[in-house]
XYZ file of C-alpha atoms in Angstrom:
545
model
C 0.062 0.046 -0.058
C 3.024 2.090 1.033
C 4.551 1.591 -2.480
C 1.518 2.346 -4.263
C 1.151 5.696 -2.628
C 4.530 6.606 -3.226
C 4.112 5.743 -6.962
C 0.881 7.570 -7.012
C 2.421 10.711 -5.366
C 5.609 10.564 -7.942
C 3.165 9.906 -10.804
C 0.946 13.118 -9.457
C 3.997 15.446 -8.861
C 5.197 14.388 -12.514
C 1.882 15.336 -14.068
C 2.059 18.572 -12.378
C 5.400 19.626 -13.313
C 4.565 18.564 -17.062
C 1.671 20.745 -16.756
C 3.716 23.702 -15.326
C 6.394 23.401 -18.003
C 4.312 22.768 -20.901
C 3.180 25.984 -22.654
C -0.754 26.216 -22.861
C -1.942 26.460 -26.301
C -5.066 27.544 -28.160
C -4.766 31.042 -26.225
C -6.259 29.637 -23.014
C -3.456 31.373 -20.937
C -5.008 34.637 -22.349
C -8.073 34.106 -20.000
C -6.024 34.294 -17.141
C -5.240 38.022 -15.706
C -1.992 36.730 -14.230
C -0.809 35.913 -17.671
C -1.472 39.488 -18.644
C 0.229 40.683 -15.738
C 3.240 38.805 -15.810
C 3.691 39.845 -19.436
C 3.458 43.698 -18.366
C 5.786 42.666 -15.392
C 8.526 41.431 -17.903
C 8.313 44.394 -20.079
C 8.314 47.044 -17.102
C 11.395 45.267 -16.083
C 13.157 45.366 -19.445
C 12.232 49.225 -19.668
C 13.873 50.033 -16.374
C 17.157 48.100 -17.650
C 16.668 50.342 -20.738
C 17.191 53.206 -18.434
C 20.816 52.260 -18.115
C 22.246 54.133 -20.990
C 25.318 53.052 -22.966
C 27.341 56.372 -23.430
C 30.314 54.476 -24.937
C 31.725 55.602 -28.240
C 30.073 53.396 -30.963
C 32.783 51.117 -32.314
C 30.845 50.124 -35.232
C 27.260 51.526 -36.695
C 25.057 49.483 -38.504
C 21.804 51.302 -40.139
C 19.100 49.287 -41.777
C 16.474 50.731 -43.872
C 13.222 49.075 -44.833
C 12.145 51.011 -47.854
C 8.382 51.426 -47.410
C 8.399 49.908 -44.348
C 5.468 51.832 -42.378
C 3.619 50.682 -39.125
C 1.077 49.003 -40.638
C 3.574 46.843 -42.614
C 5.590 46.053 -39.385
C 2.368 44.965 -37.700
C 1.148 42.818 -40.746
C 4.483 41.276 -40.975
C 4.740 40.421 -37.339
C 1.377 38.269 -37.612
C 2.630 36.889 -40.834
C 5.584 35.782 -38.944
C 3.970 34.212 -36.000
C 1.462 32.448 -38.448
C 4.228 31.133 -40.405
C 5.526 29.416 -36.843
C 2.066 28.027 -36.234
C 0.758 30.737 -33.760
C -2.083 33.037 -33.958
C 0.557 35.553 -35.074
C -0.598 38.993 -32.973
C 1.344 38.136 -30.112
C 4.522 37.739 -32.265
C 7.502 39.822 -32.466
C 9.938 41.043 -35.227
C 13.632 40.984 -33.905
C 14.091 44.782 -33.864
C 10.713 45.391 -31.790
C 12.680 44.292 -28.829
C 15.088 47.080 -29.412
C 15.107 49.050 -25.939
C 15.085 52.649 -27.710
C 12.044 54.127 -30.161
C 11.140 56.814 -31.983
C 9.265 58.521 -34.724
C 10.510 60.062 -37.867
C 8.758 62.706 -39.779
C 9.243 61.863 -43.530
C 8.041 64.644 -45.716
C 10.518 66.238 -48.307
C 11.000 70.117 -48.317
C 8.727 70.576 -51.222
C 6.590 67.331 -50.601
C 3.932 66.539 -48.003
C 4.496 62.956 -49.158
C 7.958 62.092 -49.834
C 9.923 59.996 -52.018
C 13.001 57.746 -51.470
C 15.416 60.207 -52.899
C 14.922 63.228 -50.578
C 14.318 60.768 -47.594
C 17.717 58.972 -48.296
C 19.364 62.568 -48.576
C 17.832 63.578 -45.054
C 18.683 60.158 -42.989
C 22.408 60.023 -44.795
C 23.532 63.347 -44.990
C 21.749 65.004 -42.109
C 20.196 67.694 -44.293
C 16.376 67.455 -45.538
C 16.032 67.789 -49.343
C 13.782 67.964 -52.290
C 11.990 65.194 -53.703
C 13.652 63.283 -56.562
C 17.151 65.161 -55.480
C 19.876 63.158 -53.974
C 23.054 64.425 -52.103
C 21.955 67.956 -52.315
C 20.502 70.504 -50.193
C 17.332 71.936 -50.882
C 18.858 75.257 -52.002
C 18.884 73.987 -55.486
C 17.093 76.035 -58.027
C 15.052 73.258 -59.644
C 14.574 69.520 -59.669
C 15.806 67.745 -62.695
C 17.796 70.246 -63.993
C 21.627 70.647 -63.708
C 23.219 74.213 -63.376
C 26.810 75.181 -63.150
C 26.288 75.893 -59.542
C 24.136 72.870 -58.555
C 27.163 70.718 -57.142
C 27.597 73.735 -55.014
C 24.580 72.307 -53.003
C 26.328 68.983 -52.614
C 26.057 67.659 -49.073
C 28.488 64.676 -47.824
C 26.822 61.351 -46.437
C 27.749 59.753 -43.454
C 29.531 57.233 -45.368
C 32.084 59.829 -46.386
C 32.366 61.170 -43.240
C 32.998 57.585 -41.400
C 35.590 56.944 -44.124
C 37.038 60.303 -43.285
C 37.241 59.352 -39.780
C 39.223 56.103 -40.342
C 36.423 53.683 -40.486
C 35.727 50.890 -43.255
C 32.403 51.273 -44.978
C 30.052 49.741 -47.189
C 26.345 49.136 -48.169
C 24.200 46.262 -49.198
C 20.747 46.552 -50.877
C 18.446 44.522 -52.430
C 17.769 47.083 -55.251
C 20.075 48.411 -58.104
C 23.237 49.797 -56.299
C 22.211 53.136 -58.175
C 18.674 53.153 -56.969
C 17.554 56.336 -54.765
C 18.441 54.873 -51.317
C 21.930 53.748 -51.813
C 22.785 56.202 -54.308
C 22.582 58.728 -51.168
C 25.733 57.201 -49.743
C 27.916 58.484 -52.543
C 26.066 60.494 -55.352
C 24.927 64.170 -55.768
C 22.402 64.601 -58.623
C 19.159 66.707 -58.931
C 17.261 63.815 -60.735
C 17.301 60.413 -59.035
C 16.364 58.525 -62.480
C 20.054 59.591 -63.857
C 21.324 56.423 -63.050
C 22.986 55.542 -66.151
C 22.560 58.452 -68.417
C 21.515 61.761 -68.141
C 20.700 64.694 -70.632
C 23.680 66.232 -72.445
C 22.890 69.933 -71.264
C 23.554 68.536 -67.739
C 26.779 66.560 -68.203
C 28.038 70.013 -69.990
C 26.922 71.710 -66.824
C 28.777 69.368 -64.778
C 26.630 66.864 -63.225
C 27.307 63.020 -63.667
C 25.199 59.941 -63.888
C 24.786 58.006 -60.656
C 26.428 54.866 -61.566
C 29.448 56.770 -62.942
C 29.784 58.615 -59.423
C 29.736 55.153 -57.702
C 33.057 54.269 -59.771
C 34.291 57.572 -59.363
C 33.759 58.423 -55.884
C 35.971 60.384 -54.041
C 36.248 58.022 -51.246
C 36.695 54.214 -51.296
C 33.526 52.183 -50.317
C 35.190 48.821 -49.198
C 31.958 46.610 -49.910
C 29.136 47.323 -52.486
C 26.696 44.744 -52.868
C 23.027 44.615 -54.592
C 21.548 44.409 -58.195
C 21.829 46.585 -61.370
C 24.705 45.007 -63.385
C 22.836 46.372 -66.411
C 23.398 49.943 -65.336
C 26.957 49.710 -65.199
C 27.605 48.250 -68.508
C 27.323 49.608 -72.167
C 24.282 49.190 -74.641
C 26.241 46.393 -76.699
C 27.109 44.223 -73.702
C 24.833 41.336 -73.016
C 24.342 40.482 -69.397
C 26.069 37.155 -68.436
C 23.040 35.576 -66.399
C 20.334 37.297 -68.779
C 21.913 37.264 -72.155
C 18.997 38.827 -73.697
C 19.357 41.987 -71.994
C 21.879 44.487 -72.557
C 23.402 47.408 -70.663
C 21.877 50.786 -70.205
C 24.798 52.983 -70.486
C 24.816 55.047 -73.826
C 28.460 56.274 -73.220
C 29.920 52.910 -73.946
C 31.636 52.646 -70.537
C 31.902 49.359 -68.693
C 31.947 50.602 -64.898
C 32.549 47.077 -63.830
C 35.782 46.751 -65.430
C 36.663 50.443 -64.514
C 36.068 49.476 -60.790
C 38.211 46.382 -60.917
C 40.937 48.408 -62.552
C 40.494 51.249 -60.007
C 40.586 48.902 -56.942
C 42.995 46.357 -57.980
C 45.708 48.921 -57.438
C 44.538 49.288 -53.807
C 44.500 45.867 -52.695
C 42.712 42.564 -53.361
C 39.560 43.717 -55.339
C 37.083 41.109 -56.292
C 33.693 41.128 -58.327
C 31.147 38.705 -58.132
C 27.600 38.128 -59.923
C 26.024 35.000 -58.448
C 25.803 32.975 -55.381
C 28.239 30.489 -56.319
C 30.670 33.313 -56.600
C 29.742 35.049 -53.602
C 30.049 31.867 -51.432
C 33.853 31.591 -52.491
C 34.399 35.167 -51.109
C 36.913 34.980 -48.165
C 36.645 37.964 -45.942
C 40.084 37.481 -45.049
C 41.473 37.503 -48.388
C 39.370 40.447 -49.886
C 40.052 44.157 -49.458
C 37.203 45.427 -51.892
C 34.072 43.479 -53.003
C 31.695 44.742 -55.430
C 28.710 42.358 -55.781
C 26.136 42.842 -58.535
C 23.742 39.615 -58.317
C 20.778 40.984 -60.591
C 20.537 42.523 -63.857
C 18.219 44.891 -62.446
C 16.959 44.558 -58.806
C 17.284 41.346 -56.779
C 14.324 38.974 -56.588
C 11.964 38.942 -53.777
C 12.816 36.866 -50.722
C 10.274 34.279 -51.309
C 11.105 33.809 -55.078
C 14.789 33.587 -54.039
C 13.886 30.987 -51.353
C 12.068 29.173 -54.180
C 15.068 28.742 -56.331
C 14.417 31.639 -58.644
C 17.845 33.223 -59.771
C 21.142 32.666 -57.902
C 21.453 35.268 -55.435
C 22.243 35.474 -51.800
C 19.914 36.664 -49.240
C 19.900 40.210 -47.533
C 21.176 38.151 -44.414
C 23.816 36.367 -46.134
C 25.215 39.717 -47.965
C 24.948 41.439 -44.718
C 27.184 38.864 -42.916
C 29.843 38.681 -45.727
C 30.100 42.517 -45.320
C 30.166 42.463 -41.827
C 33.186 40.183 -41.778
C 34.917 41.998 -44.278
C 34.398 45.342 -42.951
C 35.628 44.347 -39.519
C 38.632 42.186 -40.629
C 39.692 45.667 -42.161
C 38.782 47.795 -39.227
C 36.926 47.055 -36.036
C 35.300 50.514 -36.516
C 33.048 50.071 -39.454
C 29.794 51.774 -40.960
C 27.254 49.659 -42.825
C 24.161 50.739 -44.647
C 21.628 47.964 -45.589
C 18.693 48.622 -47.337
C 15.625 46.016 -47.587
C 14.393 47.686 -50.751
C 11.918 45.695 -52.345
C 9.303 46.111 -49.663
C 8.708 49.113 -51.439
C 8.421 47.596 -54.678
C 5.993 45.017 -53.438
C 3.867 47.581 -52.194
C 3.662 49.694 -55.231
C 2.425 46.687 -57.287
C -0.207 46.036 -54.511
C 1.769 42.719 -53.576
C 1.368 42.682 -50.064
C 2.445 39.125 -49.402
C 5.989 40.059 -51.158
C 6.071 43.121 -48.893
C 5.521 41.124 -45.811
C 7.879 38.277 -46.559
C 10.894 40.876 -47.542
C 10.117 42.637 -44.032
C 10.378 39.195 -42.345
C 13.716 38.837 -44.450
C 15.098 41.924 -43.067
C 14.371 41.179 -39.527
C 16.070 37.871 -40.115
C 19.266 40.268 -41.072
C 18.650 42.308 -38.167
C 18.832 39.290 -35.663
C 21.884 37.985 -37.527
C 23.630 41.450 -37.252
C 22.818 41.299 -33.290
C 24.556 38.073 -33.000
C 27.568 38.924 -35.061
C 28.318 42.397 -32.988
C 28.846 43.376 -29.465
C 27.046 45.858 -27.231
C 29.246 48.752 -28.589
C 27.516 48.512 -31.840
C 25.046 50.961 -32.650
C 22.158 49.235 -34.724
C 19.294 51.349 -35.859
C 16.345 50.222 -37.901
C 13.894 52.514 -39.549
C 12.006 53.284 -42.936
C 12.343 56.034 -45.525
C 8.476 56.163 -45.696
C 5.472 54.450 -45.397
C 2.767 53.167 -47.821
C -1.058 53.139 -48.258
C -1.344 49.869 -46.875
C -4.049 48.877 -44.282
C -6.160 46.208 -42.733
C -9.514 46.145 -41.453
C -12.849 44.323 -40.374
C -13.687 42.457 -37.180
C -12.020 39.291 -37.981
C -11.348 36.842 -35.241
C -8.046 36.509 -33.416
C -5.596 34.301 -35.507
C -7.181 35.087 -38.916
C -4.816 34.555 -41.590
C -3.379 37.796 -42.546
C -3.663 37.145 -46.274
C -7.068 35.666 -46.116
C -10.406 37.052 -46.835
C -13.286 38.523 -44.641
C -16.844 37.547 -45.511
C -18.754 40.423 -43.918
C -19.245 42.702 -46.642
C -22.946 44.064 -46.659
C -23.489 42.498 -49.941
C -22.232 39.397 -49.185
C -18.940 39.491 -51.115
C -15.705 38.774 -49.265
C -12.835 41.397 -49.153
C -9.249 40.846 -48.345
C -8.037 41.598 -44.855
C -5.319 43.869 -46.187
C -6.031 46.620 -48.900
C -4.538 49.706 -50.490
C -5.943 53.300 -50.651
C -4.798 53.374 -53.849
C -3.171 51.178 -56.448
C -3.178 49.274 -59.781
C -5.901 46.524 -58.895
C -8.609 49.086 -58.671
C -8.897 49.050 -62.480
C -10.172 45.521 -62.095
C -12.530 46.657 -59.386
C -14.145 49.583 -61.367
C -14.535 47.196 -64.573
C -16.523 44.680 -62.318
C -18.554 47.664 -60.843
C -19.287 48.918 -64.588
C -20.293 45.634 -65.568
C -22.232 43.736 -62.587
C -22.511 46.798 -60.341
C -20.670 44.605 -57.785
C -17.394 44.287 -56.769
C -15.178 41.217 -58.187
C -16.333 38.168 -56.095
C -13.141 36.560 -54.689
C -14.477 33.698 -53.004
C -12.426 31.054 -55.100
C -9.418 33.297 -55.600
C -6.323 32.439 -53.345
C -5.393 35.565 -51.914
C -2.552 34.003 -50.273
C -0.782 33.524 -53.189
C 2.674 35.525 -53.594
C 1.582 37.262 -56.588
C -2.026 38.245 -55.468
C -2.785 41.856 -55.919
C -4.671 43.272 -52.935
C -7.557 45.422 -54.094
C -7.587 49.337 -53.805
C -9.866 52.086 -53.373
C -8.666 54.438 -56.281
C -6.831 53.519 -59.289
C -3.229 54.418 -59.425
C -0.781 52.839 -62.190
C 1.511 52.436 -59.110
C 0.390 52.580 -55.617
C 1.930 55.603 -53.921
C 3.811 56.330 -50.661
C 2.237 57.258 -47.663
C 2.920 60.671 -45.655
C 2.624 59.298 -42.113
C 5.506 59.186 -39.518
C 7.758 55.921 -39.582
C 9.116 54.165 -36.588
C 12.628 54.304 -35.428
C 14.282 51.221 -33.429
C 17.573 51.352 -31.757
C 19.915 49.630 -29.565
C 23.518 50.068 -28.765
C 25.501 53.050 -27.593
C 23.608 56.383 -27.590
C 20.489 54.739 -29.094
C 18.392 56.564 -26.304
C 18.829 59.750 -28.311
C 15.967 58.141 -30.166
C 13.152 59.178 -27.630
C 10.140 61.234 -29.475
C 8.993 62.510 -32.745
C 12.207 63.602 -34.743
C 12.899 65.175 -37.998
C 14.173 62.431 -40.333
C 17.641 64.080 -40.893
C 17.976 63.517 -36.928
C 18.964 60.228 -37.661
C 22.114 60.724 -39.246
C 23.447 63.093 -36.384
C 22.481 60.601 -33.650
C 24.910 58.154 -35.667
C 27.574 60.760 -36.106
C 27.424 61.697 -32.447
C 27.687 58.247 -31.343
C 30.608 57.054 -33.383
C 32.393 60.785 -33.018
C 32.756 61.604 -36.866
C 31.666 64.299 -38.853
C 30.305 67.402 -37.039
C 31.145 65.660 -33.669
C 34.717 64.466 -34.551
C 36.396 67.058 -32.140
C 33.222 67.408 -29.847
C 32.903 63.612 -28.906
C 30.094 63.402 -26.386
C 30.002 66.653 -24.939
C 27.549 68.203 -23.145
C 26.411 70.397 -26.024
C 27.672 68.921 -29.086
C 27.048 72.239 -30.929
C 29.274 74.301 -28.668
C 31.650 75.973 -31.286
C 30.289 74.197 -34.331
C 29.680 76.023 -37.742
C 26.032 74.641 -37.541
C 25.059 76.521 -34.292
C 22.204 78.819 -34.864
C 21.679 82.404 -33.805
C 20.450 82.432 -30.281
C 21.366 79.087 -29.386
C 24.620 79.664 -27.711
C 26.264 81.185 -30.711
C 28.462 84.486 -30.803
C 26.530 85.439 -33.833
C 24.515 88.376 -32.824
C 20.687 87.715 -33.351
C 20.374 91.206 -34.791
C 22.360 89.856 -37.655
C 20.173 86.574 -38.117
C 18.682 88.086 -41.524
C 22.134 88.067 -43.302
C 22.164 84.257 -44.256
C 18.846 85.019 -45.887
C 19.984 87.624 -47.790
C 23.076 85.648 -48.765
C 20.907 82.865 -49.741
C 18.651 84.834 -51.817
C 21.641 86.473 -53.641
C 23.028 83.066 -54.211
C 19.806 81.856 -55.672
C 19.459 85.010 -58.038
C 22.798 84.282 -59.467
C 22.142 80.616 -60.470
């Protein structure tokens, strides 16, 4: 009897421990108030720890941009990530959402309420807000898309150049063309973002250069360049090595890939790669300069690449190779990383691809955290948002790409939709012919190439004008703390790394003291009565252009 009692007790305690150690599924834990109190207590403890600010100099800076990564995209991607793991999804987190410091960025361009990626890239990479469609130029230029002899006088240096001048290794990685708006702002100065491989002759005569030429002729050495856009660096008569039916986009006959190889082979071990196989062979310990162009145009969406389309490395793979190469050259480095195809998917109303590429971005961020230490400043943000939204009263765990059957007319609609976009033309056609929206009951809306419906027609869905989130960890990340102008981001990175404007004023109480950028009335010796003088000089300069 005693043995039976002991055996029974052992079984009971085993079952109790199993229950205690096994996660409760199906959301049952959420019915218990203790669950929510415990969740809040954990978050409160993390918040209290985050008040212990890291004020060391940032030895490395890694700056992620999710092009078009608005808040609604983050939320929807978070749900998709959770659902791919078999959970309801709403409770999931993207890796960077656990970063301790957070703020918002105001994205407008100086001449546009809703911005483009050129003006925003100029803001967050040069620290100066700019006009729409311009790259690396301040807002004082006379006209967009026109080059004057004085246009280049408005050039503003990127943080990559400032980091290089401070002795850091530098590079950038993108899933777009390396000459596209966002990466171009790391090195180029041009009044028209679309002058990637060619520009009007009058612009050339006035002293402007196309973006690809500026990349190869840059006045500072970029140690790592990876992305797409082979065709924008090669001449009209040269076929692509991977897609031989496509030819270069350059009318001047220059092969900039060969020019890059010739220039950098004189400086060290320079390697050019164009596919996954060649990429995998790159040894960071035996490479000084790396140019990787893995697509004739942009790189493939992450889901397509994962299914074997093309032979291209992932964003995380390119980022890891870049970190290892830069760190081998110099423990102090600056790396810019762009998940650029989130934006392209949104423009085509391809929500599935936009969310999947967001998840690919968060995987790269997670890898960056694992590869670096606490003295690395890592910041994740967007250049702008999009018109994506999701609505309805669907139940918890509803598939984010699925349909909702609650339309007053009995027709389903997708959880995700766009304010404007190309699919509206199909909607309008159906309304004209049947007085109803298209019936998508039997349509697989989870297909990666399904286009979400839009309220208004636009050939390409537009950007959104809302603020975007900033997530940051590492030295001085606590300086992201409220709603900021977008150009502020670059200044935080400069300040944390003690470069550029803050090279000689490293972590001072007043970083603007003695600075030429100090404004009248904010500690400057410049008389307030003379505050009108810069405006007069500016007007005179404009009149002479």
